[in-house]
XYZ file of C-alpha atoms in Angstrom:
679
model
C 187.370 -55.423 -120.278
C 190.810 -54.385 -119.051
C 192.356 -56.114 -116.075
C 195.458 -55.415 -114.027
C 197.484 -57.911 -116.006
C 196.051 -57.200 -119.454
C 195.489 -53.521 -120.182
C 193.517 -52.905 -123.347
C 194.198 -50.184 -125.928
C 192.382 -46.905 -125.386
C 189.798 -45.813 -127.939
C 188.750 -42.271 -128.634
C 185.040 -42.744 -127.951
C 185.332 -45.087 -125.039
C 185.151 -43.801 -121.432
C 188.325 -42.018 -120.397
C 190.567 -44.445 -118.524
C 192.084 -43.241 -115.240
C 194.347 -45.689 -113.416
C 195.168 -45.390 -109.727
C 198.460 -47.030 -108.800
C 198.539 -47.421 -105.016
C 201.443 -48.359 -102.797
C 198.901 -49.875 -100.406
C 197.372 -53.341 -100.406
C 195.116 -54.434 -103.304
C 192.139 -55.072 -100.991
C 190.338 -51.983 -102.366
C 191.153 -52.651 -106.042
C 188.313 -52.009 -108.475
C 187.478 -51.592 -112.140
C 184.323 -49.487 -112.476
C 182.554 -47.077 -114.807
C 181.386 -43.709 -113.470
C 180.089 -40.376 -114.704
C 181.940 -37.224 -113.630
C 181.716 -33.655 -114.889
C 179.248 -34.834 -117.531
C 181.659 -37.398 -118.965
C 182.093 -41.166 -118.688
C 185.155 -42.598 -117.005
C 186.591 -45.993 -116.336
C 188.454 -46.089 -113.022
C 190.935 -48.861 -112.347
C 192.756 -49.224 -109.020
C 195.898 -51.359 -108.771
C 197.399 -51.868 -105.328
C 201.001 -52.999 -105.070
C 201.274 -53.664 -101.350
C 204.963 -52.858 -101.743
C 207.464 -50.159 -102.598
C 207.783 -47.445 -105.186
C 209.684 -49.536 -107.779
C 206.691 -51.753 -108.494
C 204.415 -48.715 -108.546
C 206.636 -47.016 -111.106
C 206.627 -50.139 -113.273
C 202.824 -50.390 -113.184
C 202.371 -46.691 -113.872
C 204.613 -46.905 -116.934
C 202.763 -50.001 -118.190
C 199.291 -48.448 -117.851
C 200.383 -45.082 -119.261
C 200.234 -46.421 -122.820
C 196.484 -47.010 -122.437
C 195.251 -44.485 -119.847
C 194.370 -40.819 -120.184
C 195.784 -40.089 -116.685
C 197.581 -41.869 -113.856
C 196.965 -41.271 -110.130
C 199.628 -42.389 -107.641
C 198.405 -42.890 -104.038
C 199.085 -44.666 -100.799
C 202.266 -43.268 -99.318
C 203.783 -41.340 -102.192
C 201.750 -38.191 -101.613
C 204.794 -36.349 -100.257
C 206.742 -37.062 -103.445
C 206.414 -35.500 -106.861
C 205.813 -37.865 -109.783
C 209.445 -37.483 -110.756
C 210.392 -39.139 -107.495
C 208.776 -42.322 -108.790
C 210.394 -42.057 -112.204
C 207.029 -41.704 -113.981
C 206.917 -37.977 -114.691
C 207.449 -38.341 -118.444
C 205.244 -41.241 -119.545
C 203.173 -39.324 -122.083
C 200.037 -38.785 -119.980
C 199.318 -36.671 -116.871
C 200.582 -38.289 -113.682
C 199.514 -36.845 -110.351
C 199.708 -37.587 -106.642
C 196.762 -35.204 -106.094
C 198.761 -32.696 -104.076
C 197.187 -29.582 -105.603
C 193.595 -30.768 -105.143
C 194.268 -32.379 -101.768
C 195.695 -29.193 -100.291
C 192.771 -27.111 -101.511
C 190.260 -29.641 -100.170
C 191.984 -29.942 -96.784
C 192.034 -26.198 -96.267
C 188.497 -25.778 -97.545
C 187.138 -28.518 -95.263
C 188.467 -26.812 -92.124
C 187.255 -23.384 -93.194
C 183.885 -24.872 -94.151
C 183.345 -26.357 -90.684
C 184.578 -23.225 -88.910
C 182.088 -21.231 -90.989
C 179.077 -23.511 -90.577
C 179.789 -24.131 -86.888
C 181.346 -20.789 -85.836
C 184.142 -21.045 -83.308
C 184.402 -24.834 -83.559
C 188.202 -24.833 -83.735
C 188.746 -21.788 -81.497
C 191.474 -22.698 -78.989
C 190.826 -26.380 -79.669
C 193.459 -28.798 -78.413
C 194.613 -30.565 -81.582
C 196.690 -33.719 -81.841
C 198.245 -34.277 -85.287
C 199.242 -37.839 -86.131
C 201.520 -38.492 -89.067
C 203.824 -36.125 -90.831
C 203.881 -34.391 -94.225
C 200.361 -35.401 -95.212
C 198.874 -33.057 -92.580
C 200.973 -29.915 -92.927
C 198.158 -28.015 -94.692
C 195.583 -28.892 -92.039
C 198.073 -27.910 -89.339
C 198.791 -24.574 -91.005
C 195.106 -23.670 -91.349
C 194.208 -24.799 -87.840
C 196.908 -22.513 -86.442
C 194.735 -19.583 -87.532
C 192.193 -20.651 -84.918
C 194.238 -22.299 -82.189
C 197.772 -22.382 -80.851
C 197.090 -25.630 -78.982
C 198.492 -27.983 -81.622
C 200.571 -31.000 -80.630
C 202.503 -33.102 -83.185
C 201.495 -36.463 -81.771
C 203.539 -38.862 -83.905
C 207.240 -38.702 -82.980
C 208.300 -41.570 -85.232
C 211.504 -40.984 -87.172
C 210.069 -41.087 -90.662
C 207.242 -38.695 -89.780
C 209.593 -36.384 -87.910
C 211.759 -36.062 -91.003
C 208.636 -35.544 -93.038
C 207.718 -32.421 -91.045
C 210.748 -30.667 -92.611
C 209.587 -31.263 -96.165
C 207.497 -28.097 -96.127
C 210.639 -26.001 -95.472
C 212.583 -24.706 -98.507
C 216.039 -26.175 -97.819
C 215.389 -28.766 -95.151
C 212.532 -30.080 -97.280
C 214.930 -31.207 -99.998
C 217.105 -32.964 -97.435
C 214.106 -34.643 -95.788
C 212.672 -35.754 -99.125
C 215.998 -37.279 -100.110
C 216.222 -39.024 -96.754
C 212.722 -40.422 -97.062
C 212.892 -41.533 -100.683
C 214.836 -44.764 -100.054
C 212.256 -45.779 -97.454
C 209.482 -45.613 -100.068
C 211.334 -48.248 -102.102
C 211.330 -50.717 -99.226
C 208.816 -53.586 -99.106
C 205.510 -52.638 -97.490
C 206.010 -54.830 -94.427
C 209.392 -53.152 -93.749
C 207.856 -49.697 -94.086
C 205.106 -50.748 -91.705
C 207.626 -51.931 -89.133
C 209.536 -48.648 -89.350
C 206.294 -46.738 -88.864
C 205.330 -48.682 -85.742
C 206.053 -46.468 -82.725
C 207.884 -47.841 -79.723
C 206.507 -47.730 -76.180
C 207.674 -44.170 -75.488
C 206.286 -42.801 -78.749
C 203.077 -44.765 -78.318
C 202.558 -43.371 -74.825
C 203.101 -39.829 -76.140
C 200.553 -40.354 -78.896
C 197.955 -41.759 -76.507
C 198.480 -38.930 -74.032
C 198.102 -36.286 -76.735
C 194.971 -37.984 -78.085
C 193.458 -38.250 -74.600
C 193.908 -34.525 -73.976
C 192.838 -33.415 -77.463
C 189.525 -32.075 -78.687
C 190.432 -32.644 -82.333
C 192.595 -35.368 -83.861
C 194.045 -35.010 -87.355
C 194.850 -38.434 -88.774
C 194.063 -40.965 -91.437
C 192.125 -43.998 -90.296
C 195.252 -46.093 -90.813
C 197.213 -43.786 -88.475
C 194.514 -44.057 -85.816
C 194.330 -47.801 -86.202
C 198.121 -48.254 -86.123
C 198.422 -46.890 -82.580
C 195.122 -48.321 -81.351
C 193.811 -45.045 -79.932
C 190.757 -45.569 -77.763
C 190.463 -42.055 -76.288
C 188.043 -40.792 -78.930
C 184.827 -40.215 -76.982
C 183.505 -36.702 -77.513
C 186.240 -35.801 -80.006
C 186.352 -34.637 -83.604
C 188.476 -36.413 -86.206
C 189.785 -34.714 -89.345
C 190.634 -37.321 -91.945
C 190.629 -37.965 -95.674
C 187.697 -40.277 -96.345
C 186.212 -43.230 -94.484
C 184.410 -46.352 -95.494
C 181.101 -47.148 -93.799
C 182.876 -49.781 -91.711
C 185.546 -47.315 -90.590
C 182.927 -44.692 -89.723
C 181.021 -47.267 -87.680
C 184.235 -48.122 -85.823
C 184.781 -44.490 -84.888
C 181.138 -44.147 -83.891
C 181.586 -47.108 -81.573
C 184.481 -45.286 -79.916
C 182.228 -42.309 -79.213
C 183.514 -39.862 -81.840
C 181.315 -36.762 -82.014
C 182.224 -35.488 -85.453
C 184.187 -36.640 -88.476
C 185.369 -34.075 -91.012
C 186.262 -35.855 -94.254
C 188.403 -33.564 -96.378
C 188.047 -35.655 -99.543
C 184.595 -35.389 -101.185
C 183.124 -38.674 -102.358
C 181.059 -38.309 -105.534
C 180.731 -42.078 -106.034
C 179.502 -45.014 -103.974
C 183.071 -46.207 -103.375
C 186.090 -44.410 -101.904
C 188.402 -42.413 -104.139
C 191.542 -40.475 -103.281
C 192.139 -36.816 -104.233
C 194.728 -38.002 -106.747
C 192.030 -39.901 -108.643
C 189.720 -36.884 -108.735
C 192.592 -34.672 -109.874
C 193.602 -37.198 -112.543
C 190.037 -37.181 -113.873
C 190.194 -33.384 -114.026
C 193.460 -33.563 -115.982
C 192.196 -35.792 -118.789
C 191.571 -34.415 -122.251
C 187.904 -35.185 -121.708
C 187.513 -32.488 -119.039
C 190.192 -30.139 -120.319
C 193.801 -30.629 -119.194
C 194.480 -26.998 -118.304
C 191.127 -26.148 -116.684
C 190.962 -23.975 -113.590
C 190.994 -26.158 -110.455
C 188.531 -23.997 -108.512
C 186.123 -23.835 -111.437
C 186.268 -27.596 -111.797
C 185.644 -28.175 -108.061
C 182.550 -25.979 -108.203
C 181.323 -27.519 -111.448
C 181.735 -31.028 -110.037
C 179.851 -30.088 -106.856
C 182.634 -31.370 -104.599
C 182.097 -30.554 -100.922
C 183.656 -31.698 -97.630
C 181.676 -34.225 -95.644
C 180.765 -33.371 -92.043
C 179.479 -36.516 -90.387
C 178.159 -36.922 -86.858
C 177.931 -40.685 -86.397
C 176.352 -40.437 -82.942
C 173.788 -37.810 -83.867
C 173.917 -33.997 -83.883
C 175.803 -32.729 -80.878
C 178.531 -30.271 -80.089
C 180.865 -30.088 -77.119
C 182.139 -26.667 -76.162
C 184.683 -25.541 -73.617
C 184.654 -22.639 -71.177
C 186.592 -21.224 -68.254
C 185.439 -19.112 -65.341
C 187.521 -17.041 -62.948
C 186.832 -17.287 -59.218
C 188.543 -15.849 -56.156
C 188.215 -16.149 -52.363
C 185.494 -13.877 -50.994
C 187.036 -13.951 -47.518
C 189.774 -15.671 -45.519
C 187.237 -18.394 -44.802
C 187.482 -19.573 -48.395
C 191.161 -20.392 -47.902
C 189.964 -23.599 -46.251
C 189.080 -24.947 -49.724
C 192.729 -25.196 -50.816
C 195.810 -26.766 -49.274
C 198.146 -25.742 -47.703
C 196.010 -22.715 -46.801
C 193.476 -25.005 -45.131
C 196.067 -26.254 -42.657
C 197.524 -22.789 -42.093
C 194.098 -21.311 -41.363
C 193.466 -23.940 -38.689
C 196.562 -23.110 -36.631
C 197.501 -19.521 -37.460
C 196.207 -16.550 -35.432
C 194.261 -13.763 -37.119
C 197.234 -11.467 -37.567
C 199.088 -14.226 -39.423
C 196.097 -14.890 -41.678
C 195.937 -11.182 -42.501
C 199.508 -11.439 -43.741
C 198.707 -14.648 -45.624
C 195.760 -12.901 -47.285
C 198.089 -10.192 -48.593
C 200.633 -12.721 -49.855
C 198.045 -14.958 -51.534
C 196.836 -11.986 -53.576
C 200.149 -12.181 -55.481
C 199.869 -15.907 -56.172
C 199.606 -16.871 -59.862
C 196.249 -18.190 -61.106
C 195.677 -21.939 -60.978
C 193.051 -24.444 -62.087
C 190.763 -25.135 -59.131
C 188.472 -27.732 -60.714
C 187.416 -29.333 -63.988
C 183.652 -29.214 -64.632
C 182.207 -32.123 -66.604
C 178.822 -33.661 -67.376
C 176.976 -30.527 -68.553
C 174.467 -31.583 -71.208
C 171.691 -29.524 -72.766
C 168.336 -31.000 -73.844
C 169.409 -29.955 -77.355
C 172.238 -32.509 -77.185
C 174.953 -29.865 -76.853
C 177.570 -30.545 -74.181
C 180.106 -28.403 -72.350
C 183.097 -28.859 -70.120
C 184.962 -26.165 -68.280
C 187.520 -25.142 -65.727
C 187.363 -22.846 -62.732
C 190.524 -20.726 -62.661
C 191.303 -19.242 -59.246
C 193.095 -15.965 -58.594
C 194.259 -15.277 -55.058
C 192.961 -11.842 -54.073
C 190.049 -11.358 -51.695
C 187.766 -8.367 -52.423
C 189.609 -6.219 -49.911
C 192.942 -7.048 -51.545
C 191.652 -6.460 -55.067
C 190.360 -3.054 -53.981
C 193.629 -2.270 -52.195
C 195.588 -2.432 -55.448
C 195.375 -0.501 -58.681
C 193.079 -2.081 -61.309
C 196.127 -3.084 -63.353
C 197.046 -5.499 -60.558
C 193.817 -7.430 -61.127
C 193.966 -7.050 -64.916
C 197.352 -8.778 -65.056
C 196.060 -11.747 -63.079
C 192.944 -12.039 -65.191
C 195.006 -11.969 -68.381
C 197.221 -14.710 -66.935
C 194.044 -16.676 -66.177
C 192.953 -16.116 -69.783
C 196.217 -17.616 -71.039
C 195.698 -20.667 -68.831
C 192.138 -20.938 -70.148
C 193.326 -20.761 -73.745
C 195.874 -23.512 -73.201
C 193.173 -25.671 -71.638
C 191.127 -25.208 -74.815
C 188.443 -22.847 -73.491
C 186.540 -20.926 -76.142
C 185.105 -18.338 -73.749
C 185.954 -17.134 -70.231
C 183.660 -15.655 -67.582
C 184.572 -13.318 -64.743
C 183.246 -14.039 -61.270
C 182.510 -11.955 -58.170
C 184.827 -8.954 -57.707
C 186.981 -9.674 -60.770
C 184.226 -8.099 -62.900
C 183.828 -5.101 -60.575
C 187.405 -3.850 -60.401
C 188.388 -1.087 -62.809
C 186.277 -0.889 -65.956
C 184.212 -4.032 -65.333
C 185.983 -6.319 -67.775
C 186.457 -3.927 -70.709
C 190.268 -3.820 -70.575
C 190.555 -7.555 -69.941
C 188.176 -8.324 -72.813
C 190.274 -6.201 -75.186
C 193.560 -7.857 -74.262
C 192.574 -11.443 -73.425
C 193.442 -14.336 -75.719
C 189.794 -15.489 -75.827
C 186.319 -13.880 -75.580
C 185.304 -12.661 -72.115
C 181.915 -12.152 -70.459
C 181.139 -10.851 -66.978
C 177.953 -12.888 -66.639
C 176.047 -9.848 -65.420
C 173.208 -10.243 -67.935
C 172.223 -13.615 -66.487
C 172.955 -12.403 -62.955
C 170.369 -9.646 -63.428
C 167.889 -12.067 -64.965
C 168.371 -14.678 -62.242
C 168.099 -12.054 -59.503
C 164.613 -11.101 -60.568
C 163.745 -14.708 -61.314
C 164.610 -15.569 -57.706
C 162.777 -12.490 -56.408
C 159.636 -13.504 -58.288
C 159.897 -17.034 -56.882
C 160.423 -15.725 -53.339
C 157.446 -13.353 -53.547
C 155.203 -16.119 -54.823
C 156.251 -18.598 -52.139
C 155.943 -16.085 -49.308
C 152.514 -15.052 -50.547
C 152.278 -11.647 -48.892
C 152.207 -9.636 -52.114
C 149.931 -10.198 -55.094
C 151.945 -11.424 -58.090
C 150.166 -11.637 -61.433
C 150.587 -14.416 -64.008
C 152.557 -11.977 -66.183
C 155.094 -11.402 -63.374
C 153.782 -7.997 -62.317
C 153.368 -7.301 -58.603
C 151.218 -4.878 -56.655
C 153.740 -3.407 -54.269
C 156.752 -1.181 -53.738
C 160.306 -2.102 -54.714
C 163.797 -0.727 -54.178
C 167.163 -1.274 -55.851
C 170.187 -0.421 -53.724
C 173.165 0.082 -56.033
C 170.854 1.034 -58.899
C 173.576 2.669 -61.006
C 175.670 -0.518 -61.159
C 175.565 -2.889 -64.102
C 173.232 -5.440 -62.483
C 171.333 -2.876 -60.418
C 170.428 -0.733 -63.438
C 168.898 -3.700 -65.267
C 166.957 -4.739 -62.163
C 165.711 -1.165 -61.908
C 164.447 -1.207 -65.496
C 162.550 -4.446 -65.037
C 161.064 -3.543 -61.652
C 159.867 -0.276 -63.171
C 157.831 -2.374 -65.580
C 156.668 -4.913 -62.990
C 155.802 -2.983 -59.798
C 153.708 -0.021 -58.620
C 156.642 2.013 -57.306
C 160.397 1.642 -57.576
C 163.012 3.472 -55.525
C 166.444 3.773 -57.100
C 169.214 4.185 -54.529
C 172.835 5.148 -55.207
C 175.319 7.793 -54.027
C 176.023 8.560 -57.721
C 173.366 11.250 -58.034
C 173.991 12.319 -61.622
C 173.892 8.711 -62.827
C 170.640 8.207 -60.917
C 169.056 11.132 -62.728
C 170.199 9.773 -66.076
C 168.873 6.296 -65.206
C 165.484 7.703 -64.184
C 165.302 9.633 -67.429
C 166.131 6.527 -69.465
C 163.574 4.391 -67.629
C 160.789 6.944 -68.016
C 161.357 7.111 -71.765
C 160.061 3.540 -71.868
C 156.804 4.600 -70.159
C 157.127 2.289 -67.149
C 154.242 1.015 -65.054
C 155.883 2.126 -61.800
C 156.390 5.571 -60.400
C 160.156 6.122 -60.160
C 161.733 7.689 -57.049
C 165.379 8.509 -56.331
C 167.431 8.491 -53.132
C 171.119 8.659 -52.278
C 170.630 6.249 -49.349
C 167.876 3.766 -48.453
C 167.028 5.652 -45.249
C 163.483 5.492 -43.941
C 162.062 4.416 -47.306
C 162.908 0.745 -46.632
C 160.075 0.585 -44.079
C 157.451 0.399 -46.839
C 159.231 -1.815 -49.375
C 157.853 -5.232 -50.374
C 160.951 -6.154 -52.372
C 164.523 -4.871 -52.074
C 167.380 -5.803 -54.413
C 170.885 -5.050 -53.121
C 173.463 -4.957 -55.899
C 176.348 -2.914 -54.574
C 180.107 -3.271 -54.641
C 180.409 -2.370 -50.968
C 182.708 -5.345 -50.198
C 180.847 -6.156 -46.981
C 180.192 -2.589 -45.813
C 176.726 -1.899 -44.442
C 174.301 -0.691 -47.145
C 170.983 -0.654 -45.268
C 169.540 -1.009 -41.768
C 167.784 -4.353 -41.766
C 165.981 -3.463 -38.531
C 164.123 -0.742 -40.433
C 162.843 -3.123 -43.112
C 159.132 -3.924 -43.369
C 158.114 -7.347 -41.929
C 157.528 -9.833 -44.754
C 159.834 -7.965 -47.119
C 161.794 -10.035 -49.636
C 165.443 -8.972 -49.990
C 167.465 -10.352 -52.875
C 171.182 -9.910 -52.177
C 173.128 -9.972 -55.438
C 176.423 -8.630 -54.106
C 179.516 -10.797 -53.632
C 180.570 -10.548 -50.828
C 176.985 -10.305 -49.602
C 175.639 -6.908 -48.603
C 173.858 -8.471 -45.626
C 175.804 -10.546 -43.113
C 174.522 -13.711 -41.495
C 174.268 -11.769 -38.232
C 172.039 -9.146 -39.854
C 169.778 -11.780 -41.375
C 169.436 -13.573 -38.025
C 168.145 -10.368 -36.428
C 165.081 -10.355 -38.709
C 163.444 -13.804 -38.812
C 160.327 -12.135 -40.268
C 162.165 -11.085 -43.462
C 163.037 -13.396 -46.377
C 166.633 -12.720 -47.476
C 167.565 -14.568 -50.646
C 171.133 -14.844 -51.961
C 170.361 -13.677 -55.506
C 169.443 -16.469 -57.924
C 171.541 -19.574 -58.446
C 171.080 -21.776 -61.498
C 170.770 -25.544 -61.682
C 172.929 -26.701 -64.576
C 171.595 -29.418 -66.935
C 173.109 -32.881 -66.952
C 175.072 -34.945 -64.463
C 177.458 -32.192 -63.400
C 180.694 -32.900 -61.531
C 182.976 -30.288 -59.969
C 184.607 -29.419 -56.661
C 182.757 -27.577 -53.927
C 182.048 -23.907 -54.682
C 179.775 -23.361 -51.687
C 176.562 -24.350 -53.475
C 174.557 -27.594 -53.736
C 175.815 -30.143 -56.291
C 175.100 -29.143 -59.873
C 174.219 -25.562 -58.915
C 176.187 -22.537 -60.139
C 176.159 -18.800 -59.688
C 174.261 -17.062 -62.474
C 177.389 -15.358 -63.830
C 179.001 -18.776 -64.235
C 175.780 -20.095 -65.763
C 175.888 -17.321 -68.402
C 179.312 -18.550 -69.490
C 177.958 -22.110 -69.674
C 174.891 -21.055 -71.680
C 177.035 -19.219 -74.210
C 179.291 -22.262 -74.550
C 176.322 -24.591 -75.099
C 174.923 -22.209 -77.702
C 178.290 -21.913 -79.480
C 178.307 -18.156 -78.871
C 181.963 -17.509 -78.102
C 181.720 -13.744 -77.833
C 181.963 -10.772 -75.494
C 178.340 -11.058 -74.464
C 178.352 -8.864 -71.346
C 181.218 -6.452 -70.705
C 181.326 -3.090 -68.935
C 178.854 -1.442 -66.614
C 176.111 -0.777 -69.143
C 174.110 -3.961 -69.712
C 171.959 -4.184 -72.823
C 168.391 -4.973 -71.789
C 167.920 -7.085 -74.917
C 170.898 -9.224 -73.855
C 169.258 -9.887 -70.489
C 166.132 -11.181 -72.194
C 168.186 -13.148 -74.731
C 170.325 -14.967 -72.151
C 167.161 -15.849 -70.203
C 165.627 -17.422 -73.320
C 168.850 -19.242 -74.174
C 169.061 -20.539 -70.609
C 165.593 -22.060 -70.869
C 166.501 -23.555 -74.253
C 169.485 -25.348 -72.732
C 167.691 -26.642 -69.644
C 168.794 -24.078 -67.063
C 166.521 -23.992 -64.022
C 166.287 -21.659 -61.082
C 167.749 -23.544 -58.145
C 165.812 -23.679 -54.891
C 166.015 -20.192 -53.416
C 168.611 -20.088 -50.668
C 169.703 -17.901 -47.793
C 172.726 -17.737 -45.533
C 171.769 -21.106 -44.012
C 171.099 -22.908 -47.273
C 167.947 -23.642 -49.331
C 164.598 -22.546 -47.944
C 162.129 -25.340 -47.281
C 158.362 -24.840 -47.304
C 158.449 -24.936 -43.501
C 161.087 -22.185 -43.468
C 158.921 -19.995 -45.695
C 155.820 -20.705 -43.609
C 157.658 -19.697 -40.421
C 158.812 -16.385 -41.960
C 155.262 -15.719 -43.175
C 153.793 -16.380 -39.742
C 156.293 -14.076 -38.008
C 155.642 -11.370 -40.592
C 151.897 -11.563 -39.966
C 152.468 -11.186 -36.233
C 154.832 -8.255 -36.712
C 152.507 -6.530 -39.169
C 149.648 -6.849 -36.736
C 151.687 -5.109 -34.016
C 153.727 -1.887 -33.867
C 155.562 -0.875 -37.009
C 159.220 -1.852 -37.066
C 161.827 0.853 -37.485
C 159.436 3.753 -38.125
């Protein structure tokens, strides 16, 4: 049997001999027999552990006996002529053609099977010319690519893909390939500045493109939760990455055997007379059944990234950010009014990083809250384009952070066309969150009615009572109206937009609702008989109903931000349960700055963005004023799938305890037993 030192003559009927001459160490040398493409092969690997001169000598020696020669281990950027072995009588390849196809295919394969995986991903690319194909393909999905290996040899290598500079770079690099291996290794060892840059880029990245040797050379430890795109890994190397917390490994080189082979070896096998020297590469790949390997060494899981836009709902929220906190403590009201106007022009900024979100499915998400400066009054005081420009700037920040989807909070989704223009122009998908806001509103209303116990609520969610939606023609209000028409005895739809009300009533009645549908331009005296009222206006704090006219024991769910009912109004009716819409308890050990809610609790519009991220649905889920009823039901189901829970219902003074509910119930009973209120 042939050995490295004693090659034997080839025979026509013997297995085709393919020899791999590697510039790397001989530790992985082998001499094995395999079957490939229906033919028998003998694969011999010879590692030089040195420069190109020895490799050229070995390639020439083996060429008299082999059907094809593969050259690997550092010479991939060179053509065979660069080693002086182009004309040895048999095919000689560095595997460039196959490697480039496989690298591109691997990335497209993962993006197809896990849609949106690379969207806006922060990518750190270690090494130089060996990764130019992966870099080019990834740029189709993300602009957040950082060359993370500033070493001289790799920097020169980046120019090899350019027509003229490539020839210069190749010539400059060629002498280095003839140096002894230990000298090359020393030249490739980054200094402290380069090493720090590499580590910083890897720490901030979602995806790292590198060979295992490149990872190992710089000793990167910041791999937890990341994806690694590499050639091929041994079981030991995969276990090492698993121990560092890597989520996913994309191996671009298929492995048809039980030992590692380089693309050059596979290409050399394809070039032998046995398989047909001029065969079509794509046809051969398909015939051989070669596929990229997607490996998740720590089990199936996916980490997505989102952003969500917030803004101050009043001057009181300025206290959450310095230096506005200090200014608000000492400045008189007239000064704060001026500050409020100035802050509206401030550029968006990252308020907090949200971490620790983990679904029961194993999916994870991280995100950022991006703050814009305008209060509702300031946003309404300007043309919609004023807000659009700030939201598009926030979208650019979100993209650079790596977010795959962005949600709009509070008044940012009310101004203008309710997110349509922003969604068309933003650099990432946008959702308003209104589908989950509508769902959570009625979820909270159902919970409040059950806990108060003054209205009969069936196991199917239906209630025997009268309901009202104030702001029924709005995006959230219209969905609430549709559901309450199915779940209650009577529903009053209230809005000053009379024509839209008529159209909404017509649409609801086409679905043959359970409830009788009534219309009104204002709540008026009708509130005195309501068991449940949903307020979903964009009144920016203006009065929308007379709380003193409301029936004792009524449940009011206030969806609006700012709230339609002030704390002073709520305090005047201790016999009425006023709930601040429905907040969602996020799954996992969630960490973020204060947003005015209990730890781990988020507004439903923010929760919609999180749910979509966990599901890998990076799309314009809810945009505009017309909400698709099917989307409302879908986001509710997806929320349950990913562990979303309705947070304890809350009011202006925080979560309601059982004692709080009991006290409201008792006062309502007393009031109902006496004179009618507000009639």
